[in-house]
CSV table of C-alpha atoms in Angstrom, one decimal:
chain,number,residue,atom,x,y,z
A,1,MET,CA,-1.5,23.4,-19.1
A,2,ILE,CA,-5.3,23.0,-18.7
A,3,TYR,CA,-6.5,21.5,-15.4
A,4,ARG,CA,-9.7,19.2,-14.3
A,5,ASP,CA,-11.4,17.2,-11.2
A,6,PHE,CA,-10.3,13.9,-10.7
A,7,GLY,CA,-12.7,12.3,-9.7
A,8,LYS,CA,-14.3,12.1,-6.4
A,9,THR,CA,-10.7,12.9,-5.7
A,10,GLY,CA,-11.1,17.2,-5.5
A,11,TRP,CA,-7.9,16.8,-7.2
A,12,ARG,CA,-7.2,19.4,-10.2
A,13,VAL,CA,-4.6,17.9,-12.4
A,14,GLY,CA,-3.6,17.9,-15.9
A,15,ALA,CA,-6.1,17.7,-19.0
A,16,VAL,CA,-2.4,15.2,-20.2
A,17,GLY,CA,-1.7,12.9,-17.6
A,18,VAL,CA,1.9,10.9,-18.2
A,19,GLY,CA,1.4,7.3,-18.3
A,20,THR,CA,4.3,5.2,-18.1
A,21,TRP,CA,3.8,1.9,-19.7
A,22,ASN,CA,6.3,3.1,-22.5
A,23,ILE,CA,9.6,3.8,-20.1
A,24,SER,CA,9.3,-0.2,-19.3
A,25,ASN,CA,10.9,-1.5,-22.3
A,26,GLN,CA,8.0,-2.7,-23.6
A,27,GLY,CA,8.0,-0.9,-26.4
A,28,GLY,CA,11.4,-1.4,-27.3
A,29,ALA,CA,14.0,-0.8,-24.9
A,30,VAL,CA,14.7,2.5,-22.6
A,31,ASP,CA,17.4,3.1,-20.7
A,32,ASN,CA,17.6,4.6,-17.3
A,33,GLN,CA,18.5,8.0,-17.7
A,34,THR,CA,15.4,8.2,-20.4
A,35,ALA,CA,13.4,7.4,-18.5
A,36,TRP,CA,13.9,9.6,-15.7
A,37,ALA,CA,14.6,12.4,-18.0
A,38,THR,CA,11.2,11.9,-19.9
A,39,VAL,CA,9.4,12.1,-16.5
A,40,ARG,CA,11.3,15.0,-15.4
A,41,ALA,CA,10.3,17.1,-18.5
A,42,ALA,CA,6.8,15.8,-18.4
A,43,PHE,CA,6.7,17.3,-14.9
A,44,ASP,CA,8.8,20.3,-15.9
A,45,GLN,CA,6.1,21.3,-18.2
A,46,GLY,CA,3.5,21.4,-15.4
A,47,MET,CA,2.2,17.9,-15.6
A,48,ASN,CA,1.1,16.2,-12.3
A,49,LEU,CA,-0.6,13.2,-12.7
A,50,PHE,CA,1.0,10.0,-13.4
A,51,ASP,CA,0.4,6.5,-14.2
A,52,THR,CA,2.0,2.9,-13.8
A,53,ALA,CA,0.8,-0.1,-13.2
A,54,GLU,CA,2.6,-3.1,-11.5
A,55,SER,CA,3.2,-5.3,-14.7
A,56,TYR,CA,4.5,-2.8,-17.0
A,57,GLY,CA,7.4,-3.5,-17.4
A,58,GLU,CA,10.3,-6.3,-18.4
A,59,PRO,CA,10.7,-6.9,-16.4
A,60,ASN,CA,7.5,-6.6,-14.7
A,61,GLY,CA,7.4,-3.1,-12.6
A,62,LEU,CA,10.1,-1.8,-13.6
A,63,SER,CA,7.6,1.2,-15.2
A,64,GLU,CA,6.4,1.5,-11.6
A,65,GLU,CA,10.8,1.8,-10.4
A,66,ARG,CA,11.6,4.1,-13.0
A,67,LEU,CA,9.0,6.3,-12.3
A,68,GLY,CA,9.9,6.4,-8.7
A,69,THR,CA,13.2,6.9,-8.8
A,70,ALA,CA,12.1,10.0,-11.4
A,71,LEU,CA,9.9,11.3,-8.3
A,72,ALA,CA,12.8,11.8,-6.1
A,73,GLY,CA,12.3,15.0,-4.6
A,74,ILE,CA,9.2,16.3,-6.2
A,75,ARG,CA,7.2,13.1,-5.0
A,76,HIS,CA,4.7,15.4,-3.0
A,77,GLY,CA,4.1,17.8,-6.4
A,78,VAL,CA,2.4,14.9,-8.7
A,79,TYR,CA,-0.3,12.6,-7.9
A,80,LEU,CA,0.5,8.8,-8.6
A,81,VAL,CA,-1.7,6.6,-9.9
A,82,SER,CA,-1.0,2.4,-10.2
A,83,LYS,CA,-3.0,-0.7,-10.8
A,84,ILE,CA,-2.7,-4.0,-9.1
A,85,GLY,CA,-4.1,-7.4,-10.6
A,86,ASN,CA,-1.9,-8.6,-13.5
A,87,TRP,CA,1.5,-9.5,-12.0
A,88,GLY,CA,2.8,-12.0,-13.8
A,89,LYS,CA,0.6,-13.0,-16.2
A,90,ARG,CA,2.3,-11.6,-19.6
A,91,SER,CA,5.3,-13.9,-18.3
A,92,GLY,CA,3.4,-17.2,-17.7
A,93,GLY,CA,3.7,-16.5,-13.8
A,94,GLY,CA,0.3,-14.8,-12.9
A,95,ILE,CA,0.4,-13.9,-8.9
A,96,PRO,CA,-3.0,-14.7,-7.3
A,97,LYS,CA,-5.5,-11.7,-5.8
A,98,ASP,CA,-7.8,-14.1,-4.2
A,99,THR,CA,-7.4,-12.3,-0.7
A,100,VAL,CA,-7.1,-9.3,1.0
A,101,ASP,CA,-3.7,-10.2,2.2
A,102,GLN,CA,-2.8,-10.7,-1.3
A,103,ILE,CA,-4.0,-7.7,-2.7
A,104,ARG,CA,-2.5,-5.5,0.2
A,105,ALA,CA,0.9,-7.5,-0.4
A,106,GLY,CA,0.5,-6.1,-4.2
A,107,ALA,CA,-0.1,-2.7,-2.8
A,108,HIS,CA,2.7,-2.4,-0.6
A,109,ALA,CA,5.1,-4.2,-3.1
A,110,SER,CA,3.9,-1.1,-5.2
A,111,LEU,CA,4.8,1.1,-2.0
A,112,HIS,CA,8.1,0.0,-2.5
A,113,ARG,CA,8.8,-0.4,-6.0
A,114,LEU,CA,7.4,3.8,-6.4
A,115,ARG,CA,9.7,4.2,-3.4
A,116,THR,CA,6.6,5.4,-1.7
A,117,ASP,CA,4.4,5.6,1.8
A,118,TRP,CA,1.2,6.1,-0.5
A,119,HIS,CA,-0.7,5.6,-3.7
A,120,ASP,CA,-2.8,8.8,-4.5
A,121,VAL,CA,-5.1,5.9,-6.5
A,122,LEU,CA,-4.9,2.4,-6.5
A,123,LEU,CA,-7.4,0.5,-9.3
A,124,CYS,CA,-8.0,-2.5,-9.7
A,125,HIS,CA,-6.2,-3.7,-13.0
A,126,GLU,CA,-8.7,-6.6,-14.0
A,127,GLY,CA,-11.2,-4.9,-16.0
A,128,ASP,CA,-13.4,-8.0,-16.4
A,129,ILE,CA,-14.1,-9.5,-12.3
A,130,GLU,CA,-17.4,-10.3,-12.0
A,131,ASP,CA,-17.0,-10.2,-8.2
A,132,PRO,CA,-14.5,-7.0,-6.5
A,133,SER,CA,-15.4,-8.0,-3.1
A,134,VAL,CA,-12.4,-9.0,-2.2
A,135,TYR,CA,-10.3,-5.9,-3.6
A,136,LEU,CA,-12.8,-3.7,-2.2
A,137,GLU,CA,-12.4,-5.2,1.1
A,138,ALA,CA,-8.4,-4.6,0.7
A,139,PHE,CA,-8.4,-1.3,-0.6
A,140,GLU,CA,-10.1,-0.2,2.2
A,141,ALA,CA,-7.8,-2.0,4.5
A,142,LEU,CA,-5.2,0.1,2.8
A,143,VAL,CA,-7.0,3.5,3.2
A,144,HIS,CA,-7.4,2.6,6.8
A,145,GLU,CA,-3.7,1.9,7.3
A,146,GLY,CA,-2.6,5.2,5.8
A,147,ARG,CA,-1.1,3.6,2.6
A,148,LEU,CA,-3.9,4.8,0.5
A,149,ARG,CA,-5.7,7.7,-0.9
A,150,TYR,CA,-8.3,7.0,-3.3
A,151,TYR,CA,-9.1,3.6,-5.6
A,152,GLY,CA,-10.8,2.8,-8.6
A,153,ILE,CA,-11.2,0.5,-11.5
A,154,SER,CA,-9.6,-0.1,-15.2
A,155,THR,CA,-12.3,-1.6,-16.9
A,156,ASP,CA,-14.8,-0.5,-20.6
A,157,SER,CA,-17.4,-2.5,-18.8
A,158,LEU,CA,-19.9,-0.9,-17.4
A,159,GLU,CA,-21.5,-3.7,-15.7
A,160,VAL,CA,-17.7,-4.8,-13.8
A,161,LEU,CA,-17.8,-0.6,-13.1
A,162,LYS,CA,-21.3,-1.1,-11.5
A,163,GLY,CA,-19.9,-3.4,-9.4
A,164,PHE,CA,-17.2,-1.8,-8.2
A,165,ASN,CA,-18.6,1.2,-7.2
A,166,ARG,CA,-22.0,-1.0,-5.5
A,167,HIS,CA,-20.8,1.2,-2.5
A,168,GLY,CA,-20.2,4.2,-3.6
A,169,THR,CA,-16.6,4.2,-2.8
A,170,CYS,CA,-14.7,3.9,-6.7
A,171,ALA,CA,-13.4,7.6,-6.9
A,172,VAL,CA,-11.6,6.9,-10.1
A,173,ILE,CA,-12.9,5.3,-13.3
A,174,GLN,CA,-9.8,4.3,-16.3
A,175,ILE,CA,-11.6,3.3,-19.5
A,176,ASP,CA,-9.3,2.2,-22.4
A,177,TYR,CA,-9.4,5.6,-24.3
A,178,SER,CA,-6.6,4.9,-26.8
């Protein structure tokens, strides 16, 4: 495995990470055993970066739930990236992320599904957000609580990224590469 620096985190992560959208039934039915075995096989091959989101899955959150179960006993050997901001939107019942406490609640729910006490990286999953102030404040609160190590945004817009990084605190950027 080739390892590279990961954003501003100082971590060395595999050049190939594991996206877990596909273990969540969105691209077709996947049973728990297959999902768990996929994650463990990736880890056994040296992959140490796993990406998920609160909204991945049918039902929402299934990817985080399966990933959390699969990482039991090896959580300290991996870096978890999750995203918040789209819970329920695909199914027509999006939950607002208008206040710091709403974002904190979403992050805490994600931690519960992932069966962990902290996010290594949490990304804003609203790639077209005009004013990210509420996310920035919530993410800083989560860092202060010890529930979040680093944060960033998933976007393809340079202007959105500039707004999100206005204080220089954005450690990771996820762009649409696929």
